[in-house]
Coordinates of C-alpha atoms in Angstrom, one line a residue:
Chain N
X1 CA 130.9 78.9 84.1
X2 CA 133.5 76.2 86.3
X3 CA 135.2 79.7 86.9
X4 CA 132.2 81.4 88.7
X5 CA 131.5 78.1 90.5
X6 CA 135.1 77.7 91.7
X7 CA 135.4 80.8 92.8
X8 CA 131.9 80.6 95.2
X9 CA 133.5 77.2 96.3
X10 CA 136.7 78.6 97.0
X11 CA 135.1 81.8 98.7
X12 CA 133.1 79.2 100.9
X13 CA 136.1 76.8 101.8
X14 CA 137.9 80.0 103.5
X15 CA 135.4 80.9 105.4
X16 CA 133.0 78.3 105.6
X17 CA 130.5 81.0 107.4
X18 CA 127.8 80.1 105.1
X19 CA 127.3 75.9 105.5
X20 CA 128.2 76.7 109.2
X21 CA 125.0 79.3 109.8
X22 CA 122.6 77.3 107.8
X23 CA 123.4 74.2 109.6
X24 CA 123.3 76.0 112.9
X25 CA 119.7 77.7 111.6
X26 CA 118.2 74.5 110.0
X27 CA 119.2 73.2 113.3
X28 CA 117.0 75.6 115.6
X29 CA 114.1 75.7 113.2
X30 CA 113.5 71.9 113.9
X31 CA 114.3 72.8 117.7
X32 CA 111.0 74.9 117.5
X33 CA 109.1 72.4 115.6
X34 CA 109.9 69.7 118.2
X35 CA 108.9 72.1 121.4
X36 CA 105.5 72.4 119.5
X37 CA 104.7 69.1 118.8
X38 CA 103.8 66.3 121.0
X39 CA 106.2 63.4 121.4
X40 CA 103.6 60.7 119.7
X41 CA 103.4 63.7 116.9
X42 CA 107.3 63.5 116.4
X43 CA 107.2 59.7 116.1
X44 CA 105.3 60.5 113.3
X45 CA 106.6 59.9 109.7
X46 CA 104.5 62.7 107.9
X47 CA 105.3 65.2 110.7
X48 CA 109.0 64.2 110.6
X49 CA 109.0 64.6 106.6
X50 CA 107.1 68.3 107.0
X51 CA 110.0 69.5 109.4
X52 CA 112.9 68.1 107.1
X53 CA 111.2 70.4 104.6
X54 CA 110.5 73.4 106.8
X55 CA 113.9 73.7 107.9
X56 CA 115.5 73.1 104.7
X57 CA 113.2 76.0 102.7
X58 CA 113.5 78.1 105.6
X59 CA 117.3 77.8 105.9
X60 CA 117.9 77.7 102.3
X61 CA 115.9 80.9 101.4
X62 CA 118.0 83.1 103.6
X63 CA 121.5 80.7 102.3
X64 CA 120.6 81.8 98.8
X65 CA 119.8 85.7 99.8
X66 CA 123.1 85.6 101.4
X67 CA 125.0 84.3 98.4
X68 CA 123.5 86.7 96.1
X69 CA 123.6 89.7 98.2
X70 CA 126.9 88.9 98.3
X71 CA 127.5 89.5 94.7
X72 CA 125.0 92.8 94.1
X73 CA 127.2 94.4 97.3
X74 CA 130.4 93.6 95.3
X75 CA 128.7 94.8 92.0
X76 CA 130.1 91.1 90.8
X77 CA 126.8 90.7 88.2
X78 CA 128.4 93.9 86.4
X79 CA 131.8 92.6 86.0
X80 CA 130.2 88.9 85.4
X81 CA 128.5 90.5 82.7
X82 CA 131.0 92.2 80.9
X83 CA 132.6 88.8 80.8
X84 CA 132.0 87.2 77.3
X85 CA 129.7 84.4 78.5
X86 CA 126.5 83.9 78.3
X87 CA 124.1 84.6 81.4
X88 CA 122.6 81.4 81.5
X89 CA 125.7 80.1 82.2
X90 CA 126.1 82.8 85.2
X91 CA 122.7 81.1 86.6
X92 CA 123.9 77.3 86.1
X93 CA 126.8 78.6 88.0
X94 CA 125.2 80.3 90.9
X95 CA 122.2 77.5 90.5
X96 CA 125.1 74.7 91.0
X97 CA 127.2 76.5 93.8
X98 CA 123.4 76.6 96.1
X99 CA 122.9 73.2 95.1
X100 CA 126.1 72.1 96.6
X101 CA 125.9 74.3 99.7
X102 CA 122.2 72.8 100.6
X103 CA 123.3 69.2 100.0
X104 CA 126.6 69.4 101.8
X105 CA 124.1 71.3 104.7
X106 CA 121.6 68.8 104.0
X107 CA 123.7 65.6 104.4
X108 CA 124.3 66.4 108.3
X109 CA 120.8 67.8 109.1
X110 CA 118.7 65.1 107.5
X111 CA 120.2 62.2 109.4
X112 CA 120.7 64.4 112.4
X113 CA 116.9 64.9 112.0
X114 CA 115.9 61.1 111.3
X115 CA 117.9 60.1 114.9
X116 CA 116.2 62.8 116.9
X117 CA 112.8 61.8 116.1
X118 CA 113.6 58.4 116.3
X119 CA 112.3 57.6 112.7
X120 CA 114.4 54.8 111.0
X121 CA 117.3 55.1 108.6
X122 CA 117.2 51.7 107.3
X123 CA 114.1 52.5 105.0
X124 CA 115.6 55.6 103.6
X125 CA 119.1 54.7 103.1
X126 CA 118.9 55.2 99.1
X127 CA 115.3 57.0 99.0
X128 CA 116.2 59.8 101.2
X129 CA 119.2 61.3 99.6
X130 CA 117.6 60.9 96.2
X131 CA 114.6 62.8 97.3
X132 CA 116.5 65.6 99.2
X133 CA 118.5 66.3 96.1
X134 CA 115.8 66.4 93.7
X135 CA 114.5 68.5 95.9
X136 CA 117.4 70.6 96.5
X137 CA 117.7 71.1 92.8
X138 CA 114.3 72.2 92.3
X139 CA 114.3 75.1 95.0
X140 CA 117.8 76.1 93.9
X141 CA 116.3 76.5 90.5
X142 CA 113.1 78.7 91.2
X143 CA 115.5 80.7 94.7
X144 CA 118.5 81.6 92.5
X145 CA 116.1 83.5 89.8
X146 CA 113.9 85.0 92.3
X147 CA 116.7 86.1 94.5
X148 CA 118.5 87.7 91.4
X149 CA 115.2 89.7 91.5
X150 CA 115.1 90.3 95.3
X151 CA 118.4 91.4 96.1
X152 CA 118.0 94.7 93.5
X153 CA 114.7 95.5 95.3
X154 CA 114.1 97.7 98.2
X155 CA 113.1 95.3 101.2
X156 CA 114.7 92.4 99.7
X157 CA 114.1 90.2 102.8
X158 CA 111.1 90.4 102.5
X159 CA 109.6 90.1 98.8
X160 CA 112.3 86.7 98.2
X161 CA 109.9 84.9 100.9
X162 CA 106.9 86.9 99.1
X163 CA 107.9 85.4 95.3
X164 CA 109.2 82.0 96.4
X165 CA 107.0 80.5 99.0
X166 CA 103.7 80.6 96.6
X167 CA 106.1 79.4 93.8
X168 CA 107.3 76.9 95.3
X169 CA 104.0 75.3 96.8
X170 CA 104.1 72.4 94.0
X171 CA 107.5 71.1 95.2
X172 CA 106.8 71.6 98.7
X173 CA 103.5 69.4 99.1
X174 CA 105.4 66.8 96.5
X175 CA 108.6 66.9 98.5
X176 CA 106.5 66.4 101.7
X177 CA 104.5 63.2 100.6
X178 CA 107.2 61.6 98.9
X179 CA 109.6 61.6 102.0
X180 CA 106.7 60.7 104.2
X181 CA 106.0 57.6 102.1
X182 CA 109.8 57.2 102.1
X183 CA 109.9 57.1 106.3
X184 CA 106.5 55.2 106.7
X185 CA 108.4 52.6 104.3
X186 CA 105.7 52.6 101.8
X187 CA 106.3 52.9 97.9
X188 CA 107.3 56.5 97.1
X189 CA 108.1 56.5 93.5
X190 CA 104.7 56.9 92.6
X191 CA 102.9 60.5 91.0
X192 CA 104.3 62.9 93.7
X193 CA 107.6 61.6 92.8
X194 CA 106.9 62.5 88.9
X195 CA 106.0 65.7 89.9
X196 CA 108.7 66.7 91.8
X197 CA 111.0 65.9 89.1
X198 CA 108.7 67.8 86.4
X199 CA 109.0 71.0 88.6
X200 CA 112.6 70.5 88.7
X201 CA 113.3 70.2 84.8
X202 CA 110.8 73.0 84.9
X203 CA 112.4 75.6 86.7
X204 CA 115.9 74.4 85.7
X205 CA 114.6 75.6 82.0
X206 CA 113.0 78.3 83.2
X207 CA 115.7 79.9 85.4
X208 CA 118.4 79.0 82.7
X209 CA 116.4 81.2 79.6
X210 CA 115.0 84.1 81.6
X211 CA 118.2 84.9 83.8
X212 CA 119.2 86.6 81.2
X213 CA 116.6 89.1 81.6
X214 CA 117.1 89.5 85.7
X215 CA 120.3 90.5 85.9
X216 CA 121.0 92.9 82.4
X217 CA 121.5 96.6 82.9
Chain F
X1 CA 69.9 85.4 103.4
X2 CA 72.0 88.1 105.5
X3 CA 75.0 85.9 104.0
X4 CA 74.0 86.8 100.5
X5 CA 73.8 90.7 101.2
X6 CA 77.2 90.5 102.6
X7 CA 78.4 88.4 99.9
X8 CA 76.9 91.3 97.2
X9 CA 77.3 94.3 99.4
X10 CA 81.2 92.6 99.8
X11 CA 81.9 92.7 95.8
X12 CA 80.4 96.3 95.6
X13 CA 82.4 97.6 98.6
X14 CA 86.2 95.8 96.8
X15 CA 84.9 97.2 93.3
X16 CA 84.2 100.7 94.8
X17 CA 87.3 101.0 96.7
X18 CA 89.6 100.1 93.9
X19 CA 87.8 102.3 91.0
X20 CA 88.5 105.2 94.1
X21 CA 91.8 104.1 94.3
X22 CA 92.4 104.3 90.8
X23 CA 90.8 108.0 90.4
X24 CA 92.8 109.4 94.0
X25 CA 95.8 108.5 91.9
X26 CA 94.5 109.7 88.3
X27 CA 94.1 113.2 90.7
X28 CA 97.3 113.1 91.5
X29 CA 98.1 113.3 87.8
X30 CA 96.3 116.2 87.1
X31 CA 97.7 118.1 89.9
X32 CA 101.3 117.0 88.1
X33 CA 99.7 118.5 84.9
X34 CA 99.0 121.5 86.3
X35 CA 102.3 121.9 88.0
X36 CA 104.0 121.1 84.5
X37 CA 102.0 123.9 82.8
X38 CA 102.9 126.4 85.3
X39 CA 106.3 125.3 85.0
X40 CA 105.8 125.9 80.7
X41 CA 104.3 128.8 81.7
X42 CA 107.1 130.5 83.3
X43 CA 109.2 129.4 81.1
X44 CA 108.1 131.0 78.0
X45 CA 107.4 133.8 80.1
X46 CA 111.0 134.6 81.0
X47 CA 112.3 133.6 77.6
X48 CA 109.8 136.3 75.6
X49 CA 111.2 138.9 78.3
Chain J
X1 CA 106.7 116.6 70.6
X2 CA 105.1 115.0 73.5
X3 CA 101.7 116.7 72.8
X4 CA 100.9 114.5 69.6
X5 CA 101.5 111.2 71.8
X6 CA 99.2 112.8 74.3
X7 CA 96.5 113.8 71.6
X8 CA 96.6 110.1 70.6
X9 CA 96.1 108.4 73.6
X10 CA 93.2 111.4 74.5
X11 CA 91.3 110.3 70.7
X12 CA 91.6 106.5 71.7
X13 CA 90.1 106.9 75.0
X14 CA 87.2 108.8 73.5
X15 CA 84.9 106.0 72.1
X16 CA 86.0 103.7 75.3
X17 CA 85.4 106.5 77.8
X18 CA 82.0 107.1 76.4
X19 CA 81.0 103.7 75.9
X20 CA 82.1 101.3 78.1
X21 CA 80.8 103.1 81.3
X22 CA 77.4 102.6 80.3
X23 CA 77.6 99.5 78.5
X24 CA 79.0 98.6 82.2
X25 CA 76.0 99.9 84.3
X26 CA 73.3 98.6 82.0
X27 CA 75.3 94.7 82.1
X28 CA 75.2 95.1 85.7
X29 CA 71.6 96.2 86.3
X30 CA 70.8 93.4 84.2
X31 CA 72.8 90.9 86.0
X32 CA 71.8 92.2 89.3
X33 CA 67.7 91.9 88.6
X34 CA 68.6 88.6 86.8
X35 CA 69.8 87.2 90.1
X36 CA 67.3 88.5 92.3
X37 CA 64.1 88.7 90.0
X38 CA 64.5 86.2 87.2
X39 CA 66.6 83.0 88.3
X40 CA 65.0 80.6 90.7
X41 CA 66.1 79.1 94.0
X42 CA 68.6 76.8 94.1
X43 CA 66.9 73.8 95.3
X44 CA 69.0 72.2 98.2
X45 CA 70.8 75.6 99.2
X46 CA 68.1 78.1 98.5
X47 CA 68.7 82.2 98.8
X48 CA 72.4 82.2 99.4
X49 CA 73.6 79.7 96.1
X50 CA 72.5 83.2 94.4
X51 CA 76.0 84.2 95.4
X52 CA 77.6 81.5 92.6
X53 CA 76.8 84.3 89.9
X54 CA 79.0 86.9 90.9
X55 CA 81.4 84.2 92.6
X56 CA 82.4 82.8 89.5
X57 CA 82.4 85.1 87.5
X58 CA 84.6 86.3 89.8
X59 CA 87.3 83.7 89.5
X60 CA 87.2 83.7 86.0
X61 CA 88.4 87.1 85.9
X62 CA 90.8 86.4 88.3
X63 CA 92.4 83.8 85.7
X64 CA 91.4 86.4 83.2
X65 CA 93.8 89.1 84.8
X66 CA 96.7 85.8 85.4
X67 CA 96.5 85.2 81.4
X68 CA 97.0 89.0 80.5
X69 CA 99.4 89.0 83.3
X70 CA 101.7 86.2 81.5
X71 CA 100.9 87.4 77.9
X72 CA 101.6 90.9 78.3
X73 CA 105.1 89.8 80.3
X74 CA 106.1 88.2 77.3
X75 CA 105.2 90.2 74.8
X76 CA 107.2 92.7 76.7
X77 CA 110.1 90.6 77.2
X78 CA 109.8 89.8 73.4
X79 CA 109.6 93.0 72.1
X80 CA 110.4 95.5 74.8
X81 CA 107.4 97.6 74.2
X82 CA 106.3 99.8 76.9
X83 CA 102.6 99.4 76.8
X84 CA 102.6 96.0 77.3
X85 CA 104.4 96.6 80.6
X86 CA 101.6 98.7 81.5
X87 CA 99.2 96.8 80.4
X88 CA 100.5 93.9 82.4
X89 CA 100.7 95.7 86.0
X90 CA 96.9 96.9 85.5
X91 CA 96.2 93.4 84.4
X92 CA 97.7 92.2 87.7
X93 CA 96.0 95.0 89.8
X94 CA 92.8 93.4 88.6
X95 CA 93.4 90.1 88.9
X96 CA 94.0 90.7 92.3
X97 CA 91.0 92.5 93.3
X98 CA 88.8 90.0 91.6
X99 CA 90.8 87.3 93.2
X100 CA 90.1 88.8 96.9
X101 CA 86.3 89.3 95.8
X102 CA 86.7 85.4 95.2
X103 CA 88.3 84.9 98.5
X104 CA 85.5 87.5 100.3
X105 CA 82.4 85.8 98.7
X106 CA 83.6 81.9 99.0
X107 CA 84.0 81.9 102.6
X108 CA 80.3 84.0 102.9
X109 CA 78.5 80.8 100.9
X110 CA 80.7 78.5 102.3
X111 CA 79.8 79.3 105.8
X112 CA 75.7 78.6 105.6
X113 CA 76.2 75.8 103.3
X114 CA 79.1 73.8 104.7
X115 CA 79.2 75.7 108.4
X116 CA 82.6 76.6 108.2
X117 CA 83.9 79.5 106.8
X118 CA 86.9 77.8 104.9
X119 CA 88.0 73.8 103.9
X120 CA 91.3 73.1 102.2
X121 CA 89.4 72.1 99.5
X122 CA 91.4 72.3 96.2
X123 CA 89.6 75.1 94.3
X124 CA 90.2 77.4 97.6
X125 CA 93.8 76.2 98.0
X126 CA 94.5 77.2 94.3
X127 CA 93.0 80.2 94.5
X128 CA 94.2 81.2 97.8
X129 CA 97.9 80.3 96.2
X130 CA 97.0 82.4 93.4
X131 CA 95.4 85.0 95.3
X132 CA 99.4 85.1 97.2
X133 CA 101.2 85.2 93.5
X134 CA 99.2 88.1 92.6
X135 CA 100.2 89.7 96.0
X136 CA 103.8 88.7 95.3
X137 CA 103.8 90.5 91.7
X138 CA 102.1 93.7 93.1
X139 CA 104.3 93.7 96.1
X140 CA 107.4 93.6 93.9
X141 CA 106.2 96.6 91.5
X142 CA 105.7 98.7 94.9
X143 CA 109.1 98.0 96.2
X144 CA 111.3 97.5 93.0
X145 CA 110.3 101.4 92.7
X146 CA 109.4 102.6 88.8
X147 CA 112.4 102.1 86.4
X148 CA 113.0 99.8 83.4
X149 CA 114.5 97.5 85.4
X150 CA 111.9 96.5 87.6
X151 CA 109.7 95.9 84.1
X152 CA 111.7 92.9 83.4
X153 CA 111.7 91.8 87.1
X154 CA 107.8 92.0 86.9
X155 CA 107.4 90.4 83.3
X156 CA 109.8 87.5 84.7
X157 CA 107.7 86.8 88.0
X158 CA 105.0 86.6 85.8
X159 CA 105.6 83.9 83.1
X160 CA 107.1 81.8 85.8
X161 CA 103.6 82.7 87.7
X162 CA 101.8 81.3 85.2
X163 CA 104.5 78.6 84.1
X164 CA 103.8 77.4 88.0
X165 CA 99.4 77.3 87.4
X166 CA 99.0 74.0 85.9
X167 CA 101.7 72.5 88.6
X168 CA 100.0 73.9 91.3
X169 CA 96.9 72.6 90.3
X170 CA 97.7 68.8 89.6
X171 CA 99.7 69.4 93.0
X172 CA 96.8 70.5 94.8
X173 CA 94.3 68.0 93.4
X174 CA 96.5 65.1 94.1
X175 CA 97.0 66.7 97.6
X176 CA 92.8 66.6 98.7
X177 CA 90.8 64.6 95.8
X178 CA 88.7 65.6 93.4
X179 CA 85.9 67.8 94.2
X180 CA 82.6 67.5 92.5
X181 CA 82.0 69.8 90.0
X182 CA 78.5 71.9 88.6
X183 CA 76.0 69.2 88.2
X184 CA 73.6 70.2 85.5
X185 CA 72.3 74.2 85.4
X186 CA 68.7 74.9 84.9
X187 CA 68.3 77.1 81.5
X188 CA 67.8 80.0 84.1
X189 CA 70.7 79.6 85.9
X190 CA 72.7 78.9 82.8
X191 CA 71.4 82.5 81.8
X192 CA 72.2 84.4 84.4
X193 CA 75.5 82.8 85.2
X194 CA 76.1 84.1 81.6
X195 CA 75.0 88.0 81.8
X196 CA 76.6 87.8 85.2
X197 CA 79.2 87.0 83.1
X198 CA 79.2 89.3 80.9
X199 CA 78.8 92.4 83.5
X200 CA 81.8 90.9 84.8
X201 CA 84.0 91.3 82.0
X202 CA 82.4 95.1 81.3
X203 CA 83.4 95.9 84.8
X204 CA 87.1 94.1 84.7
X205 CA 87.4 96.5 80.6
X206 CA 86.2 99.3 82.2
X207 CA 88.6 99.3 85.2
X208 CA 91.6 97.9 83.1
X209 CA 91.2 100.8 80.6
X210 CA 91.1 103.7 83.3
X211 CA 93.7 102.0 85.3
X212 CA 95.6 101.7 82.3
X213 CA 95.0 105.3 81.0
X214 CA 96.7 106.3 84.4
X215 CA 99.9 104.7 83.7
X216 CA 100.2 105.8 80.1
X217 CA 99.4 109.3 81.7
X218 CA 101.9 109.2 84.6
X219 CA 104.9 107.9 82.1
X220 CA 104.0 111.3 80.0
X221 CA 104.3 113.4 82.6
X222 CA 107.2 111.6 83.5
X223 CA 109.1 112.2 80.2
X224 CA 107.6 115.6 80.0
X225 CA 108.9 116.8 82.9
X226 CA 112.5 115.2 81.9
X227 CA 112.1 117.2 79.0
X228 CA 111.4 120.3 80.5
X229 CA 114.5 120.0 83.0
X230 CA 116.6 119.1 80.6
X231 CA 115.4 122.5 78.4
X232 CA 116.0 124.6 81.2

């Protein structure tokens, strides 16, 4: 399993083309929010939250395609699975190796975010990270499966949006309050926060016992 | 009241559509039957010749 | 050979095939002239709340279809059986189609009740969300093409489906309050609601069964026509 998730790492060190066009996309999906919105809108805590969220699913759906398209081009789940290990151990590794790439994207676009709306760091300094990985975690979980799924499907751009986005309603509107509490200073650890970690150990589970099933010939 | 005819004549028209759905493609199938016994056909014709 | 398997499926369907249509049209006369002879006016709405006994009804075998969806998907992953495949894609064909009746005939009582035609109230979020699941699981079966494979995709999209209801929900609730539920029913309403009801669940059987007829059909003629290619 620390073999597959070296190897992703390594692959990504090289060329570092996947962090780079996810920042650079997360990047010009908050451009267009901010040309939409007015600037008392942007000033906003809840609006500012939304976009952090919008940019990150947005970007993150097509970094996790990517990395598993990647593998199905290669044929890399066939050899992976003549390999004496057990497959949820193949979906911790790919579920680890998105985890890292969204956080390491993450941890640039989130402050970058925070200073161009001019919503306040000081608040957030512990919260924020906290809340982005949790819920990093939680989309990496519920993305990896579905786009082991997607990527061995005709039109596989389009049906990962199709499967995730209604899947991952829960986490979105949790995510969402939780940072906007977070940015209007108030107390964020309350029920959203609960469930936001219950979808996470969730789909965690979930992913780990039925991966098995996705990616067997 | 007009609302409650579209609500009825709504559930009718979704229920219709998809039970004619379900028998355009359950023709289908019978056309595949047919091809199959033809296809039998033949085939035991030639082998008895 | 494959005949026998056919001559089974052909003896089952006879009792269903000659029963359940009319047991079907009879439930549904009598729900129809239950709702427009027998039950009286809603008080504060009047005419249109008559639409609440097919609505309902509606969404409950939208969440009927969902539960066959996610126990069919595991009984297939469990056991690998074939049928319950089947069974679980006309399941989710249904639950879609009585999910959009849900999403046609809410927005047609909202609208003279409420004046609009839609509110993010929690019961139409959820089943709008729903509504996009079940598009999700059809969609994939459509492009994932026919094989064996795209079985287990299916039968995984759909316990994580269901796995994702009850989150969904208490996300959705927290998100917009609690909406007030069926006050008390008159013994009339009660009534109707309950052969309404019961049409309901002839009309989802009947359609289930011929939908899933057509599948067990098309995978014979499927192996039968392997079976002939390979012979010649």
């Amino acid at each position: 399993m620390w073999a597959i998730l070296w190897k992703d790492l390594l692959l990504e060190l090289r060329t570092k083309e996947r962090v780079s066009s996810l920042f650079v996309l997360a990047l010009l999906i908050i451009l267009v929010f901010v040309f939409a919105l007015t600037p008392e809108q942007l000033k906003q805590p809840a609006f500012g939250s939304a976009l952090l969220w919008v940019a990150l699913v947005f970007a993150g759906m097509l970094g996790i395609q990517r990395a598993l398209i990647l593998e199905q081009e290669r044929n890399c789940f066939t050899g992976l699975l003549l390999c004496p290990i057990d497959p949820g151990q193949v979906f911790f590794a790919k579920f680890l190796s998105n985890v890292f790439f969204l956080t390491v994207v993450e941890a640039v676009v989130a402050p970058l975010t925070l200073a161009l709306l001019g919503l306040p760091f000081s608040v957030s300094l512990l919260g924020l990270p906290l809340v982005l990985l949790c819920g990093i975690v939680g989309f990496s979980a519920l993305g990896t499966l579905c786009a082991a799924i997607a990527v061995r499907t005709r039109a596989r751009e389009i049906i990962l949006p199709l499967m995730l986005l209604p899947l991952l309603v829960p986490l979105f509107i949790a995510a969402v309050h939780v940072t906007g509490a977070l940015l209007a200073g108030e107390v964020w650890t309350g029920t959203w926060f609960r469930v936001l970690v219950a979808f996470d150990v969730i789909f965690v589970v979930i992913g780990w016992l039925t991966f098995g099933f996705v990616v067997q010939e | 009241m007009s609302y409650l005819f579209a609500a009825f004549s709504v559930v009718w028209i979704v229920i219709f559509l998809y039970a004619l759905s379900i028998s355009r493609r359950q023709q289908e199938l019978s056309r595949e039957v047919e091809t199959l016994r033809r296809m039998t056909e033949e085939k035991t014709n030639t082998e008895s010749l | 050979m494959d005949g026998v398997r056919m001559n089974t499926v052909t003896s089952r369907s006879g009792l269903a095939d000659s029963f359940l249509p009319w047991l079907t049209c009879v439930a549904m006369l009598a729900a129809l002239a239950m709702v427009f002879l027998y039950v009286p006016n809603e008080r504060v709405q009047g005419e249109v709340q008559r639409i609440f006994y097919f609505h309902l009804p509606s969404a409950w075998m939208a969440f009927l279809g969902f539960f066959i969806v996610a126990g069919a998907s595991a009984a297939f992953l469990w056991q690998g059986k074939r049928s319950a495949d089947l069974l679980a894609q006309a399941a989710a064909e249904l639950g879609m189609v009585f999910c959009s009746l849900v999403l046609l005939t809410g927005p047609l009582w909202a609208r003279p009740i409420w004046g609009v035609w839609w509110t993010w109230d929690p019961r139409l979020t959820m089943t709008l969300v729903l509504w996009l699941i079940y598009a999700a699981y059809v969609l994939l079966r459509v492009f994932a093409g026919d094989n064996e494979t795209v079985a287990r995709y299916a039968a995984v999209l759909g316990i994580v489906g269901v796995i994702d209801i009850p989150l969904i929900y208490i996300s959705i609730r927290l998100w917009r309050g609690i909406h007030p539920k069926v006050e008390q029913m008159a013994p009339e309403m009660a009534w109707t609601l309950l052969v309404c009801t019961g049409a309901f669940v002839c009309v989802f059987t009947w359609l289930l069964w011929l939908r899933l007829r057509s599948l067990h059909l098309r995978d014979e003629i499927r192996a039968l026509r392997q079976h002939l290619v390979a012979a010649s």
